[in-house]
Tab-separated table of C-alpha atoms and ligand atoms in Angstrom:
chain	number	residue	atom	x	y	z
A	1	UNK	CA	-102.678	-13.998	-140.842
A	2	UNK	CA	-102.329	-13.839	-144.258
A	3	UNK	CA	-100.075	-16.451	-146.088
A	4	UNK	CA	-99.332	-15.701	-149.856
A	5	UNK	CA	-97.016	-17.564	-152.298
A	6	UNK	CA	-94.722	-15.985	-154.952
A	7	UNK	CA	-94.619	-12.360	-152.564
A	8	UNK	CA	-91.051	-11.931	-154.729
A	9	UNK	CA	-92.603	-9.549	-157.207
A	10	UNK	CA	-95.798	-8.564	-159.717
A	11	UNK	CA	-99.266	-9.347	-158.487
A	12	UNK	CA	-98.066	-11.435	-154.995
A	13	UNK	CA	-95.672	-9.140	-154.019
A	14	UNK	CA	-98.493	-5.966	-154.453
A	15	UNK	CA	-101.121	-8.274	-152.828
A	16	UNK	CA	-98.640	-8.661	-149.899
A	17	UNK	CA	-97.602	-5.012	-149.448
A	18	UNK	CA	-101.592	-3.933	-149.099
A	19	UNK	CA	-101.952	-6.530	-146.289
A	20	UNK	CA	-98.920	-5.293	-145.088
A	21	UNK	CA	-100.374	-1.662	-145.408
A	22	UNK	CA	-103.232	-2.726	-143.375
A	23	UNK	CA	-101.719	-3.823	-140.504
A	24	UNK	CA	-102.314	-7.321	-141.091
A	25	UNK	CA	-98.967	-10.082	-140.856
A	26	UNK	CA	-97.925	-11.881	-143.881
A	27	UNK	CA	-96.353	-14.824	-144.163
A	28	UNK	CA	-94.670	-15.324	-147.659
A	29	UNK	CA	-93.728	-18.789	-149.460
A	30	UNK	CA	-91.481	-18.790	-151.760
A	31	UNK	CA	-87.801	-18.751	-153.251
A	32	UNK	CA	-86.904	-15.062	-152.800
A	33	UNK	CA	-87.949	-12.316	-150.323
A	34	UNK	CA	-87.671	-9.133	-151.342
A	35	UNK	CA	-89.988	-7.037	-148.549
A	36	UNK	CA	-88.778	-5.560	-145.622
A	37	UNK	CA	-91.419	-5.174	-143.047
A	38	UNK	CA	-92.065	-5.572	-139.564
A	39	UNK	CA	-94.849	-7.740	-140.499
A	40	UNK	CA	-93.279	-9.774	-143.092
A	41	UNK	CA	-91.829	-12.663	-142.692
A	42	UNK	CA	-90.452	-15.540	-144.895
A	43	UNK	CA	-90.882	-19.612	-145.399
A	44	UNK	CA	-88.158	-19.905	-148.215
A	45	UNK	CA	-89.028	-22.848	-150.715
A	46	UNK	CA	-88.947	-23.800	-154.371
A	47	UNK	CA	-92.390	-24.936	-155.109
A	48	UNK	CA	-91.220	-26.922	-157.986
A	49	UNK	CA	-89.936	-29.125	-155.480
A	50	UNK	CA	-92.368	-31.526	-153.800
A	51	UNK	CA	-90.095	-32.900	-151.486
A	52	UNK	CA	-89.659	-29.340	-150.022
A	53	UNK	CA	-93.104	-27.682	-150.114
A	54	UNK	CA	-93.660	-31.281	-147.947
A	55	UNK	CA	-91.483	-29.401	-145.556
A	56	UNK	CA	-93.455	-26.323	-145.293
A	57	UNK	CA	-94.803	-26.006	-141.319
A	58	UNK	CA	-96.965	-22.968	-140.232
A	59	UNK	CA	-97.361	-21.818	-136.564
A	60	UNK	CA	-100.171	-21.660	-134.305
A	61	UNK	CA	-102.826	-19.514	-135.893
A	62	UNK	CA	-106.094	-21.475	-134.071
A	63	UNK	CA	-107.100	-18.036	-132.731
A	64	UNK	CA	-106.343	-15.952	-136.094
A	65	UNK	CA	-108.259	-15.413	-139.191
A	66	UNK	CA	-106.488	-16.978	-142.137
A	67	UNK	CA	-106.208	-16.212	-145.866
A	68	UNK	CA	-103.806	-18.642	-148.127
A	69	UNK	CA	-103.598	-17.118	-151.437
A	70	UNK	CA	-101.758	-19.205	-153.808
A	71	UNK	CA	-100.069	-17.006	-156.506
A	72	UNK	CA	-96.737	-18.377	-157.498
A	73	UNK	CA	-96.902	-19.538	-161.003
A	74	UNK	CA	-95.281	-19.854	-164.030
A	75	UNK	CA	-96.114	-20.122	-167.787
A	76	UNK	CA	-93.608	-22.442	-168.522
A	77	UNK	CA	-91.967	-22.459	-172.069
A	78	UNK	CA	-94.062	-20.680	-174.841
A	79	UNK	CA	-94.060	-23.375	-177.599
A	80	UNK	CA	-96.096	-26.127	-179.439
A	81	UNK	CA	-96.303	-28.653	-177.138
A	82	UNK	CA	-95.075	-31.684	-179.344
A	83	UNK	CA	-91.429	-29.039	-179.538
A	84	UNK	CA	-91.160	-29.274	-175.629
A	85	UNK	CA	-89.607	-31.642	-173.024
A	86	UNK	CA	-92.621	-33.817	-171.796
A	87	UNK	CA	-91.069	-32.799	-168.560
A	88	UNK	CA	-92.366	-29.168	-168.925
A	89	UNK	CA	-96.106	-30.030	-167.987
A	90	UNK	CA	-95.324	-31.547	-164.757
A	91	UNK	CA	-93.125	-28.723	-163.879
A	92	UNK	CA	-96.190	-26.063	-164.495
A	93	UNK	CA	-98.463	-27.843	-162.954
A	94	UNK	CA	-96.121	-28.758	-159.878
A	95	UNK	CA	-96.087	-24.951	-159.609
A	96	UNK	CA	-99.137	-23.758	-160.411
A	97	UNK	CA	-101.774	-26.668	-158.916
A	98	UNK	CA	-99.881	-29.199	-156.933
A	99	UNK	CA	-97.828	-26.889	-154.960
A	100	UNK	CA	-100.567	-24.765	-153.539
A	101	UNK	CA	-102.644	-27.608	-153.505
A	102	UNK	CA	-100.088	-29.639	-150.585
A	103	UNK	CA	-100.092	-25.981	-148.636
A	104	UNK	CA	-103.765	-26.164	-148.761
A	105	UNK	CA	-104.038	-29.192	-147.302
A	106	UNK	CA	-101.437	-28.877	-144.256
A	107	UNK	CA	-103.620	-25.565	-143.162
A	108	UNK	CA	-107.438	-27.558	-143.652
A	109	UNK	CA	-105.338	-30.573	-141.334
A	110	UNK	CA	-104.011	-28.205	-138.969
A	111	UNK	CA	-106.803	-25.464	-138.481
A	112	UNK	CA	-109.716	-25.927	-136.322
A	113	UNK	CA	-113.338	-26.642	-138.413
A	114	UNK	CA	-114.559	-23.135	-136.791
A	115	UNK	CA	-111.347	-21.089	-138.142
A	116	UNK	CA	-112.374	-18.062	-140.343
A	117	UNK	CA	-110.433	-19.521	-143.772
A	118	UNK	CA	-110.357	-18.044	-146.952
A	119	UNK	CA	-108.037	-19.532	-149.731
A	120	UNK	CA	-107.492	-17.911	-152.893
A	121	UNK	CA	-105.603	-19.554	-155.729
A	122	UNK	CA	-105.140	-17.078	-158.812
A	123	UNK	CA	-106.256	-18.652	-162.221
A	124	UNK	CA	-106.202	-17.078	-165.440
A	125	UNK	CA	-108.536	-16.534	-168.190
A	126	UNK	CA	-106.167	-19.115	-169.887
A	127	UNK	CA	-108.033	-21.618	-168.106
A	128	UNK	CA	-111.044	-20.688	-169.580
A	129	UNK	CA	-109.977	-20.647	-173.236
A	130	UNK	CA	-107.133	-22.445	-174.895
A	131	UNK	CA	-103.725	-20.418	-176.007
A	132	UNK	CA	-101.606	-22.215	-178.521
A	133	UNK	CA	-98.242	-22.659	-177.379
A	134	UNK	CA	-99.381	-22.653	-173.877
A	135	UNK	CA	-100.990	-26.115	-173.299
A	136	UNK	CA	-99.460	-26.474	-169.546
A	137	UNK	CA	-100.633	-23.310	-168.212
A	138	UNK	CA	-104.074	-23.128	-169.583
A	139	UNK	CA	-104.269	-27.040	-168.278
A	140	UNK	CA	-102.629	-25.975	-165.163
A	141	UNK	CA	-105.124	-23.031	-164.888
A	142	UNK	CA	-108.269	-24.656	-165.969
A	143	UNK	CA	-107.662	-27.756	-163.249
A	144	UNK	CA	-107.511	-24.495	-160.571
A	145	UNK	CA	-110.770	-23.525	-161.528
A	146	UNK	CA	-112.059	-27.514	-160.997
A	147	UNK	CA	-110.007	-27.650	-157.805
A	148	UNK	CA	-111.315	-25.007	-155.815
A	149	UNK	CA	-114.497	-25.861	-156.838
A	150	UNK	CA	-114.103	-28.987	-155.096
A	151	UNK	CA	-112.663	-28.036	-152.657
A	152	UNK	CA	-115.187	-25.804	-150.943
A	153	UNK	CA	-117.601	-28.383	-152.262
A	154	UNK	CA	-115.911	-31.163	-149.945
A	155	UNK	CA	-115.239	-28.594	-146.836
A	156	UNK	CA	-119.059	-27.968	-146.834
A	157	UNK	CA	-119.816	-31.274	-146.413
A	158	UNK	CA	-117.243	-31.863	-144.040
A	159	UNK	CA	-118.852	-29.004	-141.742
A	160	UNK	CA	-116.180	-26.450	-141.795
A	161	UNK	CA	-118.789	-23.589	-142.110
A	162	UNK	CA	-116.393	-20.199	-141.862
A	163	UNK	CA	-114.873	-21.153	-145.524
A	164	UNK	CA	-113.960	-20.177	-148.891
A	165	UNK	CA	-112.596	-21.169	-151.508
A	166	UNK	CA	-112.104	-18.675	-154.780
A	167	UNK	CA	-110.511	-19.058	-157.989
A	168	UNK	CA	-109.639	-15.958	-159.010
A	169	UNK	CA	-108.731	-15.182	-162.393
A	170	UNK	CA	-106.451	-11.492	-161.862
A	171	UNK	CA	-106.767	-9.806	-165.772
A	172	UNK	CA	-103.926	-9.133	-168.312
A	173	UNK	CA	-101.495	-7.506	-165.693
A	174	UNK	CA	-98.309	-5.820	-165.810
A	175	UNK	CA	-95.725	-8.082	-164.696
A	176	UNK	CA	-92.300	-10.085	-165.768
A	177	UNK	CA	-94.706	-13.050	-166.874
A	178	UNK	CA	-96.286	-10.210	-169.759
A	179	UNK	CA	-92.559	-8.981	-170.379
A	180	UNK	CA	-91.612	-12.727	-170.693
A	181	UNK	CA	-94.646	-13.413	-173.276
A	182	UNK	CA	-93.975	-10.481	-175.383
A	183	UNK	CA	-90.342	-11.785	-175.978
A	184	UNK	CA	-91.444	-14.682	-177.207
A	185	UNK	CA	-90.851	-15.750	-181.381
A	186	UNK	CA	-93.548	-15.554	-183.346
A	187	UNK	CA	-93.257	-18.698	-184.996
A	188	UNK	CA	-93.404	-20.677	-181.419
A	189	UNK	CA	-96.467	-17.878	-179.951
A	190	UNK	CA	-98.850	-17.084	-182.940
A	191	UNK	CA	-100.225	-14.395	-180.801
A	192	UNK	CA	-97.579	-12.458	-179.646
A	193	UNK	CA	-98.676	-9.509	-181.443
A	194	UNK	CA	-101.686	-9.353	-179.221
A	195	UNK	CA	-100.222	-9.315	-175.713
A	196	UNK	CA	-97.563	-6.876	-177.561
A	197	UNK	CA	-100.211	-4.466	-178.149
A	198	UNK	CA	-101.917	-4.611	-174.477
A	199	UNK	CA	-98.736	-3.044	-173.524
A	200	UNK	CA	-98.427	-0.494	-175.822
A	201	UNK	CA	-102.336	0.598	-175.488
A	202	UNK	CA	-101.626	0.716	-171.724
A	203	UNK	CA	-104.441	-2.322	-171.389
A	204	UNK	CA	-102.513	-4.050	-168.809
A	205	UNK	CA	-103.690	-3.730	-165.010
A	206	UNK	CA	-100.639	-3.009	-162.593
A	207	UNK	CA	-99.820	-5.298	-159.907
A	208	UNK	CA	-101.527	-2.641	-157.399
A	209	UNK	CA	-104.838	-2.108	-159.010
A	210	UNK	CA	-105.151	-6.125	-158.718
A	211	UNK	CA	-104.319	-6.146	-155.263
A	212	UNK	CA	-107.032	-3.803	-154.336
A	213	UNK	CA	-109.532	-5.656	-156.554
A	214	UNK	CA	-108.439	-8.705	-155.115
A	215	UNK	CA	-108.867	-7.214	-151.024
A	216	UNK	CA	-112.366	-6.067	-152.113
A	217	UNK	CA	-113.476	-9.415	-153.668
A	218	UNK	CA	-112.635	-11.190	-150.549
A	219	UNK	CA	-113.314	-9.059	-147.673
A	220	UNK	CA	-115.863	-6.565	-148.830
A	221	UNK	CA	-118.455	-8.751	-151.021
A	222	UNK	CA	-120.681	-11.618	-150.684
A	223	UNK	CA	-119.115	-14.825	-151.452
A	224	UNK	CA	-121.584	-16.636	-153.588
A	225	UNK	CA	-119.220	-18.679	-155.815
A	226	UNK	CA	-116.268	-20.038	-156.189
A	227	UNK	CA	-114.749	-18.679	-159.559
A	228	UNK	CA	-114.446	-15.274	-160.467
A	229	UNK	CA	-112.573	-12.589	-162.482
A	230	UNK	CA	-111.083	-9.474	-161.318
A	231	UNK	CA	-112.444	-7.786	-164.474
A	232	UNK	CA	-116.025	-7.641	-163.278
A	233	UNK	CA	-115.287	-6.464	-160.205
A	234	UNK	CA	-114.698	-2.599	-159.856
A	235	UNK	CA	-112.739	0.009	-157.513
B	1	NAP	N1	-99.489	-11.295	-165.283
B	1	NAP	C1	-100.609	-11.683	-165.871
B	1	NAP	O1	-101.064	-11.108	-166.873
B	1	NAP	C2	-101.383	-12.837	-165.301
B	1	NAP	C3	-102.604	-13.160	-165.916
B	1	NAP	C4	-103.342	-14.219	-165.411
B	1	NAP	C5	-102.877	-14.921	-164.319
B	1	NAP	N2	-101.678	-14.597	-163.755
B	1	NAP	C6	-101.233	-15.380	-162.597
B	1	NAP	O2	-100.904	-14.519	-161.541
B	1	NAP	C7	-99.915	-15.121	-160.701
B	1	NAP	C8	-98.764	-14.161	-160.501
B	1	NAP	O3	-98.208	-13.876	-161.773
B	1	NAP	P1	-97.268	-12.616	-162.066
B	1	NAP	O4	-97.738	-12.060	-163.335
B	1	NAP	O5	-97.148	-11.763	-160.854
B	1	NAP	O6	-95.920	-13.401	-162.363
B	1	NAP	P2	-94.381	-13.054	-162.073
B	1	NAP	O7	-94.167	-11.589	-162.072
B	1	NAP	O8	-93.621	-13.915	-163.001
B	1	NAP	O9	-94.206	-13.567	-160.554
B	1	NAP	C9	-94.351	-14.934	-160.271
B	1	NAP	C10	-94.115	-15.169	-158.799
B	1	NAP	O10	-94.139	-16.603	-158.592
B	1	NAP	C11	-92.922	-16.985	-157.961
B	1	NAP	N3	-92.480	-18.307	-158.372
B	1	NAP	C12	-92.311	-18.776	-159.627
B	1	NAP	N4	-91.781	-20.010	-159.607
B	1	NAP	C13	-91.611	-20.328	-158.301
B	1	NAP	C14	-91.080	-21.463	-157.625
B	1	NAP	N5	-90.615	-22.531	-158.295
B	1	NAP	N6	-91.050	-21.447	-156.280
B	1	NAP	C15	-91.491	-20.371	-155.596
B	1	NAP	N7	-91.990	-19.271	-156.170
B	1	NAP	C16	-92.049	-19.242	-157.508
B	1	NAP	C17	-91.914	-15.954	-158.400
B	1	NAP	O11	-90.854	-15.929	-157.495
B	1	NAP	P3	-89.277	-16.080	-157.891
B	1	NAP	O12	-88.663	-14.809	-157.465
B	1	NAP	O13	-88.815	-17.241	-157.092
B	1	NAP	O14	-89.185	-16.349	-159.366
B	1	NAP	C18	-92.753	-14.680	-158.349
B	1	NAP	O15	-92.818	-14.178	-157.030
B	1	NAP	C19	-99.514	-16.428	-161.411
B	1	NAP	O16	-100.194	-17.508	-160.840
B	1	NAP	C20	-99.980	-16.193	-162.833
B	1	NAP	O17	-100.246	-17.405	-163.502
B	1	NAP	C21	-100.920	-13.567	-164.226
């Protein structure tokens, strides 16, 4: 079973469709559904809620191998942060940490100690090196990094010895989040002339070539850390 937020589009929707592909059932989290398949099928919920994601129930999957790959995520607004609505950084990191971090936490509660469990949350390289004008993502981003860490730290020493946790930072990729940067102003993103040009020298991964990085991180090599980057890792 393979449960995936954000499946609406861009690098969670292409990460669902190879499960899918495979044969394997996805269950996707999120506010819209746009696959059609057999072996789709949908929890709807706005992750910027708290109050709903609290809602979020899974079935019985003690017999089942389980991924959880936390993808949803937004940038937020692209401006200095004194110009925004304090409000903004709980909102990105509602999405981006808190959310996936709740899910997380209902499936470690609810699934047996001996479960095969792998949880992915995708990070960025923005949590690795700051961005001006994006202070709640690369926080959001870098605290992803910290979590997981954690994480598989604390599930070791709680015994649950068929576990993973990854951090997994995807590349500069191809999707509405890219379109949405490269619209920005350049007087609130200094930098937009950088992410402009990844597009227009064709540096930008698609959604697909992610997704098949992605599968042969976690299923095909040896899981000796917890963060990683899909740009070391080749098809
Ligand atoms: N694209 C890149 O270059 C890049 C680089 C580094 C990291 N990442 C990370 O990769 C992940 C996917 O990004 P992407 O580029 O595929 O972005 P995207 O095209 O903007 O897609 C974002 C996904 O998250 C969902 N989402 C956003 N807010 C939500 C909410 N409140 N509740 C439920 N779902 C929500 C969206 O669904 P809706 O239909 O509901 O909006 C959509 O399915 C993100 O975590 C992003 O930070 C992307």
């Amino acid at each position: 079973m393979v449960i995936i937020t954000g499946t609406s589009r861009g690098i969670g929707k292409a990460i669902a469709e190879n499960y899918l592909n495979l044969g394997e059932k996805v269950i996707g989290i999120g506010r819209n559904h746009t696959i059609s398949h057999p072996g789709y099928s949908s929890i709807h919920c706005d992750l910027s809620n708290p109050g709903l994601v609290e809602l979020i129930s899974f079935p019985d999957m003690d017999n089942e191998k389980v991924i959880f790959i936390h993808n949803a995520g937004i940038l937020g607004k692209v401006d200095y942060f004194e110009k925004l609505d304090p409000q903004e950084i709980a909102k990105v990191m509602q999405v981006n940490l808190f959310a996936g971090a709740a899910i997380l936490q209902k499936l470690l509660q609810q699934l047996p100690k001996t479960t095969s469990f792998k949880c992915v949350f995708i990070s960025s390289g923005a949590g690795k090196t700051p961005i001006a004008s994006w202070a709640s993502y690369c926080a959001s981003k870098a605290a992803v990094d910290l979590f997981c860490q954690t994480i598989q730290l604390e599930e070791q020493q709680l015994g649950r010895t068929n576990f993973h946790c990854l951090s997994v930072a995807p590349g500069v990729v191809d999707t509405d989040m890219q379109a949405a940067i490269r619209d920005t102003k350049q007087t609130s993103f200094s930098e937009v002339d950088r992410f402009k040009e990844y597009k227009h020298s064709n540096q930008l991964y698609s959604p697909e070539l992610v997704a098949g990085k992605l599968f042969k991180l976690v299923h095909e090599m040896p899981l000796e850390q917890v963060v990683y980057s899909l740009r070391d890792i080749d098809l």
